[in-house]
Amino acid sequence: MNGIKIETTDLNLYYGNHHALKAVTMDIRADAVTALIGPSGCGKSTFLKALNRMNDLTKGVRITGRVRLDGVDIYASGVDMTALRRRVGMVFQQPNPFPMSIYDNIAYGPRIHGEKSRARLDAVVERSLRRAAIWEETKDRLKKPAAGLSGGQQQRLCIARALAVEPEVLLMDEPTSALDPASTLKIEELLLQLKRSYTVVIVTHNMQQAARVADDTAFFLAGEVIEKGRTKRLFSGAQDTRTRDYIAGRYG
């Protein structure tokens, strides 16, 4: 039985006067993939960013409620933001490799955190690229610009870059929406591997993807969590009519 890695309690978020998240209370299991589904603008990405305080970077945001990581409130005073974002990494919708070599993209985070040993950096780069299932494609071109990779390769590179600082949680905001079907399949296969070692939370508009990769699924609508549960149960017998309608493609 998986333990609980993240708990949110009465989480509310406001962009100025706009109430974007409404009393979201949810548990996220460790070493599992949790999918967040729902129509555009329903709060999925906002909730995702609340899990490592990325919303703090947006002007006019106000947050109430609690988000606990291993039982500790990440919004409490005195929280080390650098340490938090090292523990809770983020992969965005569009691949965003840094304008540097493949090697330096992966080594960037460890260097920022003080790693200077070339031997240890070499080991981190190889381990991270292997974990992201892109080592064989990049091992002979580590000094080449990351921009030379295909879109799907760039996204796996960004996953490797996030893994290089040894996070415990990986947040992924529609990581395959800009990719072709073959690249999407590789990312989905990777997710099934990653959940053995990491807690993964993924925003997706692709119902089939959620059904394929997620252990748990939460349905968001207008800033609220309408229903959350094991993916198989939710997709085969959702309790709420709105959830059933969305999964069936009747709106959204």
mmCIF file of C-alpha atoms in Angstrom:
data_model
loop_
_atom_site.group_PDB
_atom_site.id
_atom_site.type_symbol
_atom_site.label_atom_id
_atom_site.label_comp_id
_atom_site.label_asym_id
_atom_site.label_seq_id
_atom_site.Cartn_x
_atom_site.Cartn_y
_atom_site.Cartn_z
ATOM 1 C CA MET A 1 0.000 0.000 0.000
ATOM 2 C CA ASN A 2 1.452 3.341 -1.041
ATOM 3 C CA GLY A 3 1.818 5.958 1.647
ATOM 4 C CA ILE A 4 0.670 9.552 1.199
ATOM 5 C CA LYS A 5 3.373 11.871 -0.165
ATOM 6 C CA ILE A 6 1.381 15.109 -0.547
ATOM 7 C CA GLU A 7 -1.793 16.273 1.203
ATOM 8 C CA THR A 8 -3.703 19.427 0.349
ATOM 9 C CA THR A 9 -6.318 20.737 2.765
ATOM 10 C CA ASP A 10 -8.833 23.482 1.883
ATOM 11 C CA LEU A 11 -6.398 24.880 -0.668
ATOM 12 C CA ASN A 12 -7.690 28.125 -2.164
ATOM 13 C CA LEU A 13 -5.837 30.250 -4.687
ATOM 14 C CA TYR A 14 -6.807 33.668 -6.000
ATOM 15 C CA TYR A 15 -5.399 35.580 -8.971
ATOM 16 C CA GLY A 16 -6.497 39.014 -7.844
ATOM 17 C CA ASN A 17 -10.289 38.657 -7.595
ATOM 18 C CA HIS A 18 -10.408 35.401 -9.572
ATOM 19 C CA HIS A 19 -10.930 32.363 -7.339
ATOM 20 C CA ALA A 20 -8.876 29.797 -9.287
ATOM 21 C CA LEU A 21 -8.733 26.931 -6.754
ATOM 22 C CA LYS A 22 -11.645 26.324 -4.408
ATOM 23 C CA ALA A 23 -11.065 24.388 -1.175
ATOM 24 C CA VAL A 24 -9.097 21.614 -2.856
ATOM 25 C CA THR A 25 -8.543 18.743 -0.432
ATOM 26 C CA MET A 26 -6.652 15.802 -1.887
ATOM 27 C CA ASP A 27 -4.096 13.126 -1.036
ATOM 28 C CA ILE A 28 -1.403 12.140 -3.541
ATOM 29 C CA ARG A 29 0.130 8.716 -3.087
ATOM 30 C CA ALA A 30 3.873 8.110 -3.064
ATOM 31 C CA ASP A 31 5.478 6.128 -5.887
ATOM 32 C CA ALA A 32 2.421 6.388 -8.104
ATOM 33 C CA VAL A 33 1.232 8.443 -11.073
ATOM 34 C CA THR A 34 -1.661 10.806 -10.350
ATOM 35 C CA ALA A 35 -3.343 12.370 -13.399
ATOM 36 C CA LEU A 36 -5.201 15.683 -13.223
ATOM 37 C CA ILE A 37 -7.918 15.915 -15.876
ATOM 38 C CA GLY A 38 -10.567 18.489 -16.741
ATOM 39 C CA PRO A 39 -11.393 21.206 -19.290
ATOM 40 C CA SER A 40 -9.000 24.042 -20.083
ATOM 41 C CA GLY A 41 -8.943 26.749 -17.422
ATOM 42 C CA CYS A 42 -10.313 24.525 -14.664
ATOM 43 C CA GLY A 43 -7.333 24.868 -12.317
ATOM 44 C CA LYS A 44 -5.249 21.773 -13.112
ATOM 45 C CA SER A 45 -1.996 23.575 -13.916
ATOM 46 C CA THR A 46 -2.573 26.100 -11.132
ATOM 47 C CA PHE A 47 -2.926 23.224 -8.662
ATOM 48 C CA LEU A 48 0.188 21.544 -10.055
ATOM 49 C CA LYS A 49 2.248 24.713 -9.586
ATOM 50 C CA ALA A 50 0.896 25.122 -6.047
ATOM 51 C CA LEU A 51 2.650 21.861 -5.133
ATOM 52 C CA ASN A 52 6.091 23.462 -5.393
ATOM 53 C CA ARG A 53 5.062 27.102 -4.945
ATOM 54 C CA MET A 54 5.660 28.103 -8.562
ATOM 55 C CA ASN A 55 2.597 30.355 -8.224
ATOM 56 C CA ASP A 56 4.611 32.486 -5.799
ATOM 57 C CA LEU A 57 6.327 33.913 -8.881
ATOM 58 C CA THR A 58 3.021 35.325 -10.211
ATOM 59 C CA LYS A 59 2.032 38.822 -9.118
ATOM 60 C CA GLY A 60 -1.240 39.181 -7.232
ATOM 61 C CA VAL A 61 -1.556 35.552 -6.142
ATOM 62 C CA ARG A 62 -3.076 34.820 -2.715
ATOM 63 C CA ILE A 63 -3.171 31.338 -1.234
ATOM 64 C CA THR A 64 -4.939 29.915 1.811
ATOM 65 C CA GLY A 65 -5.072 26.380 3.148
ATOM 66 C CA ARG A 66 -2.306 23.828 3.462
ATOM 67 C CA VAL A 67 -0.062 21.751 1.247
ATOM 68 C CA ARG A 68 1.907 19.156 3.187
ATOM 69 C CA LEU A 69 4.902 17.291 1.777
ATOM 70 C CA ASP A 70 5.694 14.302 4.004
ATOM 71 C CA GLY A 71 3.513 15.945 6.656
ATOM 72 C CA VAL A 72 5.275 19.343 6.586
ATOM 73 C CA ASP A 73 3.407 22.433 5.327
ATOM 74 C CA ILE A 74 5.341 23.864 2.372
ATOM 75 C CA TYR A 75 3.586 27.244 2.829
ATOM 76 C CA ALA A 76 4.767 27.639 6.434
ATOM 77 C CA SER A 77 7.101 30.530 7.174
ATOM 78 C CA GLY A 78 10.793 29.794 6.848
ATOM 79 C CA VAL A 79 10.476 27.151 4.125
ATOM 80 C CA ASP A 80 13.639 26.960 2.001
ATOM 81 C CA MET A 81 12.315 27.458 -1.528
ATOM 82 C CA THR A 82 15.462 26.142 -3.203
ATOM 83 C CA ALA A 83 15.304 22.957 -1.148
ATOM 84 C CA LEU A 84 11.565 22.597 -1.869
ATOM 85 C CA ARG A 85 12.014 22.877 -5.626
ATOM 86 C CA ARG A 86 14.869 20.432 -5.486
ATOM 87 C CA ARG A 87 12.539 17.908 -3.832
ATOM 88 C CA VAL A 88 9.596 18.734 -6.115
ATOM 89 C CA GLY A 89 10.717 19.122 -9.729
ATOM 90 C CA MET A 90 8.737 20.432 -12.685
ATOM 91 C CA VAL A 91 8.573 19.522 -16.383
ATOM 92 C CA PHE A 92 6.627 21.917 -18.594
ATOM 93 C CA GLN A 93 4.362 21.507 -21.613
ATOM 94 C CA GLN A 94 6.886 22.823 -24.125
ATOM 95 C CA PRO A 95 10.396 21.338 -23.950
ATOM 96 C CA ASN A 96 12.681 24.086 -22.690
ATOM 97 C CA PRO A 97 16.315 22.947 -22.896
ATOM 98 C CA PHE A 98 18.851 25.584 -21.884
ATOM 99 C CA PRO A 99 20.942 27.070 -24.743
ATOM 100 C CA MET A 100 23.935 24.915 -23.896
ATOM 101 C CA SER A 101 25.195 21.394 -24.467
ATOM 102 C CA ILE A 102 23.296 18.238 -23.556
ATOM 103 C CA TYR A 103 25.850 17.563 -20.808
ATOM 104 C CA ASP A 104 25.632 21.070 -19.354
ATOM 105 C CA ASN A 105 21.822 20.955 -19.321
ATOM 106 C CA ILE A 106 21.929 17.927 -17.023
ATOM 107 C CA ALA A 107 24.876 19.143 -14.930
ATOM 108 C CA TYR A 108 23.315 22.582 -14.420
ATOM 109 C CA GLY A 109 21.246 21.727 -11.336
ATOM 110 C CA PRO A 110 23.942 19.748 -9.497
ATOM 111 C CA ARG A 111 26.427 22.579 -10.170
ATOM 112 C CA ILE A 112 23.988 25.150 -8.779
ATOM 113 C CA HIS A 113 23.773 22.999 -5.646
ATOM 114 C CA GLY A 114 27.556 23.013 -5.287
ATOM 115 C CA GLU A 115 28.772 19.905 -7.087
ATOM 116 C CA LYS A 116 32.224 20.556 -8.618
ATOM 117 C CA SER A 117 33.667 17.072 -9.087
ATOM 118 C CA ARG A 118 33.857 16.205 -12.788
ATOM 119 C CA ALA A 119 33.699 12.487 -12.020
ATOM 120 C CA ARG A 120 30.520 12.891 -9.951
ATOM 121 C CA LEU A 121 28.990 15.184 -12.562
ATOM 122 C CA ASP A 122 29.774 12.618 -15.267
ATOM 123 C CA ALA A 123 28.027 9.965 -13.173
ATOM 124 C CA VAL A 124 24.971 12.171 -12.555
ATOM 125 C CA VAL A 125 24.667 13.031 -16.246
ATOM 126 C CA GLU A 126 24.795 9.383 -17.319
ATOM 127 C CA ARG A 127 22.456 8.206 -14.560
ATOM 128 C CA SER A 128 19.898 10.930 -15.280
ATOM 129 C CA LEU A 129 19.929 10.367 -19.034
ATOM 130 C CA ARG A 130 19.542 6.626 -18.470
ATOM 131 C CA ARG A 131 16.599 7.188 -16.113
ATOM 132 C CA ALA A 132 14.971 9.382 -18.749
ATOM 133 C CA ALA A 133 15.542 6.697 -21.405
ATOM 134 C CA ILE A 134 17.659 8.924 -23.630
ATOM 135 C CA TRP A 135 21.235 7.862 -22.824
ATOM 136 C CA GLU A 136 21.703 5.673 -25.904
ATOM 137 C CA GLU A 137 20.557 8.522 -28.151
ATOM 138 C CA THR A 138 22.828 11.136 -26.585
ATOM 139 C CA LYS A 139 25.933 9.395 -25.188
ATOM 140 C CA ASP A 140 28.008 10.174 -28.287
ATOM 141 C CA ARG A 141 26.895 13.812 -28.575
ATOM 142 C CA LEU A 142 26.960 15.117 -24.992
ATOM 143 C CA LYS A 143 28.938 18.209 -26.006
ATOM 144 C CA LYS A 144 26.550 19.061 -28.831
ATOM 145 C CA PRO A 145 23.822 21.713 -28.340
ATOM 146 C CA ALA A 146 20.637 20.383 -26.767
ATOM 147 C CA ALA A 147 18.675 22.418 -29.315
ATOM 148 C CA GLY A 148 19.768 19.896 -31.960
ATOM 149 C CA LEU A 149 17.587 17.179 -30.429
ATOM 150 C CA SER A 150 14.095 16.420 -31.706
ATOM 151 C CA GLY A 151 11.089 17.652 -29.728
ATOM 152 C CA GLY A 152 10.532 14.297 -28.075
ATOM 153 C CA GLN A 153 14.210 13.978 -27.223
ATOM 154 C CA GLN A 154 14.231 17.503 -25.806
ATOM 155 C CA GLN A 155 11.327 16.634 -23.517
ATOM 156 C CA ARG A 156 13.122 13.536 -22.229
ATOM 157 C CA LEU A 157 16.233 15.694 -21.774
ATOM 158 C CA CYS A 158 14.169 18.084 -19.643
ATOM 159 C CA ILE A 159 12.950 15.125 -17.581
ATOM 160 C CA ALA A 160 16.574 14.012 -17.144
ATOM 161 C CA ARG A 161 17.510 17.549 -16.087
ATOM 162 C CA ALA A 162 14.778 17.487 -13.442
ATOM 163 C CA LEU A 163 15.939 14.061 -12.215
ATOM 164 C CA ALA A 164 19.577 15.188 -11.934
ATOM 165 C CA VAL A 165 18.965 16.927 -8.586
ATOM 166 C CA GLU A 166 17.358 13.771 -7.142
ATOM 167 C CA PRO A 167 13.790 15.005 -6.591
ATOM 168 C CA GLU A 168 11.181 13.003 -4.712
ATOM 169 C CA VAL A 169 8.225 14.347 -6.698
ATOM 170 C CA LEU A 170 8.000 15.087 -10.424
ATOM 171 C CA LEU A 171 5.292 17.500 -11.619
ATOM 172 C CA MET A 172 4.517 17.312 -15.342
ATOM 173 C CA ASP A 173 2.278 19.848 -17.091
ATOM 174 C CA GLU A 174 0.968 18.227 -20.287
ATOM 175 C CA PRO A 175 4.441 16.874 -21.108
ATOM 176 C CA THR A 176 3.376 15.169 -24.352
ATOM 177 C CA SER A 177 0.893 17.672 -25.819
ATOM 178 C CA ALA A 178 3.499 19.075 -28.240
ATOM 179 C CA LEU A 179 4.871 15.663 -29.250
ATOM 180 C CA ASP A 180 4.159 13.163 -32.027
ATOM 181 C CA PRO A 181 2.610 9.763 -31.173
ATOM 182 C CA ALA A 182 5.944 7.895 -31.160
ATOM 183 C CA SER A 183 7.533 10.395 -28.757
ATOM 184 C CA THR A 184 4.381 10.369 -26.628
ATOM 185 C CA LEU A 185 4.617 6.586 -26.307
ATOM 186 C CA LYS A 186 8.241 6.844 -25.140
ATOM 187 C CA ILE A 187 7.292 9.382 -22.458
ATOM 188 C CA GLU A 188 4.394 7.199 -21.297
ATOM 189 C CA GLU A 189 6.664 4.146 -21.069
ATOM 190 C CA LEU A 190 9.103 6.294 -19.111
ATOM 191 C CA LEU A 191 6.388 7.351 -16.650
ATOM 192 C CA LEU A 192 5.663 3.727 -15.827
ATOM 193 C CA GLN A 193 9.355 3.287 -14.987
ATOM 194 C CA LEU A 194 9.674 6.529 -13.016
ATOM 195 C CA LYS A 195 6.822 5.772 -10.631
ATOM 196 C CA ARG A 196 8.918 2.987 -9.128
ATOM 197 C CA SER A 197 11.169 5.655 -7.614
ATOM 198 C CA TYR A 198 9.249 8.943 -7.767
ATOM 199 C CA THR A 199 5.844 10.388 -7.019
ATOM 200 C CA VAL A 200 4.532 11.703 -10.355
ATOM 201 C CA VAL A 201 1.682 14.189 -10.865
ATOM 202 C CA ILE A 202 0.711 14.814 -14.488
ATOM 203 C CA VAL A 203 -1.752 17.229 -16.083
ATOM 204 C CA THR A 204 -3.216 15.764 -19.269
ATOM 205 C CA HIS A 205 -6.096 16.482 -21.649
ATOM 206 C CA ASN A 206 -5.709 13.013 -23.138
ATOM 207 C CA MET A 207 -8.169 10.630 -21.487
ATOM 208 C CA GLN A 208 -6.502 7.597 -23.052
ATOM 209 C CA GLN A 209 -3.172 8.715 -21.668
ATOM 210 C CA ALA A 210 -4.589 9.060 -18.162
ATOM 211 C CA ALA A 211 -6.112 5.586 -18.466
ATOM 212 C CA ARG A 212 -2.793 4.137 -19.656
ATOM 213 C CA VAL A 213 -0.342 5.669 -17.189
ATOM 214 C CA ALA A 214 -2.163 6.898 -14.067
ATOM 215 C CA ASP A 215 -2.792 4.914 -10.909
ATOM 216 C CA ASP A 216 -5.070 7.668 -9.564
ATOM 217 C CA THR A 217 -7.021 10.383 -11.385
ATOM 218 C CA ALA A 218 -8.595 13.632 -10.166
ATOM 219 C CA PHE A 219 -11.242 15.470 -12.194
ATOM 220 C CA PHE A 220 -11.147 19.265 -11.878
ATOM 221 C CA LEU A 221 -13.976 21.589 -12.896
ATOM 222 C CA ALA A 222 -14.106 25.363 -12.338
ATOM 223 C CA GLY A 223 -11.398 25.236 -9.668
ATOM 224 C CA GLU A 224 -12.881 22.355 -7.694
ATOM 225 C CA VAL A 225 -12.009 18.678 -7.459
ATOM 226 C CA ILE A 226 -15.257 16.999 -8.428
ATOM 227 C CA GLU A 227 -14.030 13.447 -7.974
ATOM 228 C CA LYS A 228 -10.782 11.574 -7.313
ATOM 229 C CA GLY A 229 -10.029 7.892 -7.094
ATOM 230 C CA ARG A 230 -8.273 4.943 -8.634
ATOM 231 C CA THR A 231 -8.131 5.489 -12.363
ATOM 232 C CA LYS A 232 -9.788 2.207 -13.332
ATOM 233 C CA ARG A 233 -12.712 2.863 -10.998
ATOM 234 C CA LEU A 234 -13.106 6.477 -12.114
ATOM 235 C CA PHE A 235 -13.065 5.599 -15.799
ATOM 236 C CA SER A 236 -15.399 2.638 -15.480
ATOM 237 C CA GLY A 237 -17.817 3.894 -12.850
ATOM 238 C CA ALA A 238 -17.448 7.554 -11.870
ATOM 239 C CA GLN A 239 -19.895 8.585 -9.157
ATOM 240 C CA ASP A 240 -20.529 12.126 -10.431
ATOM 241 C CA THR A 241 -22.447 12.724 -13.649
ATOM 242 C CA ARG A 242 -20.076 15.580 -14.586
ATOM 243 C CA THR A 243 -17.088 13.233 -14.347
ATOM 244 C CA ARG A 244 -18.800 10.621 -16.499
ATOM 245 C CA ASP A 245 -19.751 13.225 -19.088
ATOM 246 C CA TYR A 246 -16.220 14.617 -19.296
ATOM 247 C CA ILE A 247 -14.578 11.188 -19.608
ATOM 248 C CA ALA A 248 -17.125 10.278 -22.303
ATOM 249 C CA GLY A 249 -16.216 13.453 -24.238
ATOM 250 C CA ARG A 250 -19.611 15.082 -23.877
ATOM 251 C CA TYR A 251 -18.056 18.419 -22.943
ATOM 252 C CA GLY A 252 -14.697 20.080 -22.294
#
